[in-house]
mmCIF file of C-alpha atoms and ligand atoms in Angstrom:
data_model
loop_
_atom_site.group_PDB
_atom_site.id
_atom_site.type_symbol
_atom_site.label_atom_id
_atom_site.label_comp_id
_atom_site.label_asym_id
_atom_site.label_seq_id
_atom_site.Cartn_x
_atom_site.Cartn_y
_atom_site.Cartn_z
ATOM 1 C CA UNK J 1 6.202 -6.817 10.218
ATOM 2 C CA UNK J 2 3.313 -4.647 11.392
ATOM 3 C CA UNK J 3 0.454 -6.687 12.861
ATOM 4 C CA UNK J 4 -3.234 -5.838 12.990
ATOM 5 C CA UNK J 5 -2.943 -5.710 16.806
ATOM 6 C CA UNK J 6 -0.276 -2.991 16.520
ATOM 7 C CA UNK J 7 -2.420 -1.053 14.063
ATOM 8 C CA UNK J 8 -5.463 -1.345 16.316
ATOM 9 C CA UNK J 9 -3.428 -0.120 19.296
ATOM 10 C CA UNK J 10 -2.039 2.864 17.394
ATOM 11 C CA UNK J 11 -5.027 3.910 15.289
ATOM 12 C CA UNK J 12 -8.067 2.483 17.086
ATOM 13 C CA UNK J 13 -11.066 0.906 15.391
ATOM 14 C CA UNK J 14 -10.945 1.110 11.580
ATOM 15 C CA UNK J 15 -13.301 3.700 10.169
ATOM 16 C CA UNK J 16 -13.415 6.134 7.272
ATOM 17 C CA UNK J 17 -13.860 8.929 9.845
ATOM 18 C CA UNK J 18 -10.929 7.719 11.961
ATOM 19 C CA UNK J 19 -8.830 10.817 12.776
ATOM 20 C CA UNK J 20 -5.734 9.134 11.296
ATOM 21 C CA UNK J 21 -7.353 8.951 7.863
ATOM 22 C CA UNK J 22 -7.014 11.601 5.175
ATOM 23 C CA UNK J 23 -8.068 12.132 1.577
ATOM 24 C CA UNK J 24 -4.624 12.660 0.065
ATOM 25 C CA UNK J 25 -4.763 15.013 -2.892
ATOM 26 C CA UNK J 26 -1.894 13.552 -4.906
ATOM 27 C CA UNK J 27 0.388 16.347 -6.237
ATOM 28 C CA UNK J 28 0.138 16.945 -9.971
ATOM 29 C CA UNK J 29 3.708 15.847 -10.697
ATOM 30 C CA UNK J 30 2.841 12.392 -9.345
ATOM 31 C CA UNK J 31 -0.410 12.015 -11.279
ATOM 32 C CA UNK J 32 1.177 9.847 -13.930
ATOM 33 C CA UNK J 33 -0.268 6.766 -15.525
ATOM 34 C CA UNK J 34 -2.372 4.834 -13.092
ATOM 35 C CA UNK J 35 -1.499 6.857 -9.990
ATOM 36 C CA UNK J 36 -4.846 8.155 -8.681
ATOM 37 C CA UNK J 37 -5.575 11.866 -8.211
ATOM 38 C CA UNK J 38 -6.922 11.298 -4.711
ATOM 39 C CA UNK J 39 -6.253 8.462 -2.281
ATOM 40 C CA UNK J 40 -8.190 7.860 0.931
ATOM 41 C CA UNK J 41 -5.464 6.588 3.236
ATOM 42 C CA UNK J 42 -3.774 6.845 6.613
ATOM 43 C CA UNK J 43 -1.780 10.051 7.188
ATOM 44 C CA UNK J 44 1.263 7.864 7.930
ATOM 45 C CA UNK J 45 1.108 6.417 4.411
ATOM 46 C CA UNK J 46 1.378 9.754 2.584
ATOM 47 C CA UNK J 47 5.136 10.403 2.880
ATOM 48 C CA UNK J 48 6.361 6.855 2.152
ATOM 49 C CA UNK J 49 3.926 6.476 -0.746
ATOM 50 C CA UNK J 50 4.871 9.864 -2.157
ATOM 51 C CA UNK J 51 8.552 8.876 -2.034
ATOM 52 C CA UNK J 52 7.851 5.481 -3.621
ATOM 53 C CA UNK J 53 5.888 7.126 -6.466
ATOM 54 C CA UNK J 54 8.712 9.640 -7.033
ATOM 55 C CA UNK J 55 11.179 6.760 -7.133
ATOM 56 C CA UNK J 56 9.009 4.860 -9.654
ATOM 57 C CA UNK J 57 9.117 7.924 -11.906
ATOM 58 C CA UNK J 58 12.836 8.638 -11.348
ATOM 59 C CA UNK J 59 13.874 5.057 -12.108
ATOM 60 C CA UNK J 60 11.576 4.669 -15.127
ATOM 61 C CA UNK J 61 9.509 1.938 -13.486
ATOM 62 C CA UNK J 62 6.246 3.871 -13.371
ATOM 63 C CA UNK J 63 4.920 2.338 -16.594
ATOM 64 C CA UNK J 64 4.864 -1.024 -14.876
ATOM 65 C CA UNK J 65 2.036 0.273 -12.671
ATOM 66 C CA UNK J 66 -0.902 -0.963 -14.754
ATOM 67 C CA UNK J 67 -3.750 -0.996 -12.233
ATOM 68 C CA UNK J 68 -4.347 0.698 -8.909
ATOM 69 C CA UNK J 69 -6.310 -1.791 -6.826
ATOM 70 C CA UNK J 70 -6.956 0.157 -3.679
ATOM 71 C CA UNK J 71 -5.809 1.215 -0.260
ATOM 72 C CA UNK J 72 -8.421 1.771 2.470
ATOM 73 C CA UNK J 73 -10.786 -1.189 2.769
ATOM 74 C CA UNK J 74 -12.126 -2.525 6.067
ATOM 75 C CA UNK J 75 -11.858 -6.289 5.788
ATOM 76 C CA UNK J 76 -10.195 -9.391 7.142
ATOM 77 C CA UNK J 77 -6.978 -10.788 5.676
ATOM 78 C CA UNK J 78 -7.689 -13.243 2.907
ATOM 79 C CA UNK J 79 -8.419 -16.639 4.419
ATOM 80 C CA UNK J 80 -7.749 -15.433 7.994
ATOM 81 C CA UNK J 81 -9.664 -14.106 10.978
ATOM 82 C CA UNK J 82 -7.385 -11.105 11.647
ATOM 83 C CA UNK J 83 -7.982 -7.691 10.119
ATOM 84 C CA UNK J 84 -6.061 -6.669 7.014
ATOM 85 C CA UNK J 85 -3.846 -3.582 7.315
ATOM 86 C CA UNK J 86 -5.992 -2.148 4.493
ATOM 87 C CA UNK J 87 -8.535 -1.567 7.263
ATOM 88 C CA UNK J 88 -6.365 1.296 8.563
ATOM 89 C CA UNK J 89 -5.255 2.599 5.156
ATOM 90 C CA UNK J 90 -1.600 1.584 5.585
ATOM 91 C CA UNK J 91 -1.476 -0.941 2.728
ATOM 92 C CA UNK J 92 -1.965 -0.669 -1.023
ATOM 93 C CA UNK J 93 -2.588 -3.094 -3.869
ATOM 94 C CA UNK J 94 -1.322 -2.741 -7.447
ATOM 95 C CA UNK J 95 -1.379 -4.890 -10.589
ATOM 96 C CA UNK J 96 -3.778 -7.360 -8.971
ATOM 97 C CA UNK J 97 -4.586 -8.832 -12.412
ATOM 98 C CA UNK J 98 -1.125 -10.396 -12.634
ATOM 99 C CA UNK J 99 -0.312 -10.774 -8.932
ATOM 100 C CA UNK J 100 -3.205 -12.685 -7.459
ATOM 101 C CA UNK J 101 -3.082 -13.896 -3.852
ATOM 102 C CA UNK J 102 -1.091 -17.140 -3.670
ATOM 103 C CA UNK J 103 0.217 -16.766 -7.243
ATOM 104 C CA UNK J 104 3.768 -16.240 -8.408
ATOM 105 C CA UNK J 105 4.319 -12.432 -8.214
ATOM 106 C CA UNK J 106 5.182 -10.622 -11.439
ATOM 107 C CA UNK J 107 6.316 -7.189 -10.174
ATOM 108 C CA UNK J 108 9.928 -6.583 -11.229
ATOM 109 C CA UNK J 109 12.668 -6.298 -8.579
ATOM 110 C CA UNK J 110 13.257 -2.673 -9.665
ATOM 111 C CA UNK J 111 9.614 -1.779 -9.168
ATOM 112 C CA UNK J 112 9.455 -3.521 -5.786
ATOM 113 C CA UNK J 113 12.669 -1.796 -4.646
ATOM 114 C CA UNK J 114 11.074 1.649 -5.121
ATOM 115 C CA UNK J 115 8.688 0.664 -2.328
ATOM 116 C CA UNK J 116 10.898 -1.443 -0.063
ATOM 117 C CA UNK J 117 13.534 1.350 -0.068
ATOM 118 C CA UNK J 118 10.875 3.798 1.095
ATOM 119 C CA UNK J 119 9.279 2.159 4.099
ATOM 120 C CA UNK J 120 7.210 -0.694 2.698
ATOM 121 C CA UNK J 121 7.105 -4.450 3.154
ATOM 122 C CA UNK J 122 6.129 -6.390 0.039
ATOM 123 C CA UNK J 123 3.660 -9.264 0.237
ATOM 124 C CA UNK J 124 5.362 -11.006 -2.679
ATOM 125 C CA UNK J 125 7.958 -12.610 -0.400
ATOM 126 C CA UNK J 126 5.448 -14.151 2.028
ATOM 127 C CA UNK J 127 5.040 -17.936 2.277
ATOM 128 C CA UNK J 128 1.685 -17.464 0.567
ATOM 129 C CA UNK J 129 2.638 -14.619 -1.776
ATOM 130 C CA UNK J 130 0.470 -11.505 -2.048
ATOM 131 C CA UNK J 131 2.371 -9.911 -4.923
ATOM 132 C CA UNK J 132 -0.044 -7.001 -5.396
ATOM 133 C CA UNK J 133 0.373 -5.898 -1.773
ATOM 134 C CA UNK J 134 2.643 -3.311 -0.118
ATOM 135 C CA UNK J 135 2.267 -2.307 3.523
ATOM 136 C CA UNK J 136 4.095 0.051 5.870
ATOM 137 C CA UNK J 137 7.206 -1.568 7.338
ATOM 138 C CA UNK J 138 6.662 0.155 10.688
ATOM 139 C CA UNK J 139 4.103 2.418 12.332
HETATM 140 ZN ZN1 ZN T 1 -3.313 -5.771 -0.083
#
């Protein structure tokens, strides 16, 4: 699993103006349901996220995406002193309303697979589940 130390080493200090960040203009064919039109994120997130979105649409799981709860956000991990990978724009949150931190995750296996097959680790399997959370499997 990618650590905040690895992210710091690769991308440097988190900042909106960090050269690894981009405002991804999401292609029209992916602007379905709750998928945002623009996402401020790390350049390394664009391809995996694009593939995961395409897979959600292809497999008919896209309607399960009810809320988009963010990507880039400079902050510490919940309840910890280390920085969250959101600080570098390589993690996203979805359906936070029904997948709160520490709660039993509600995302379906089919939905989750669209992400885990395309370069993401899912927080829903952690000892303290973060079911809303997907982060890059490697950087
Ligand atoms: Zn998250």
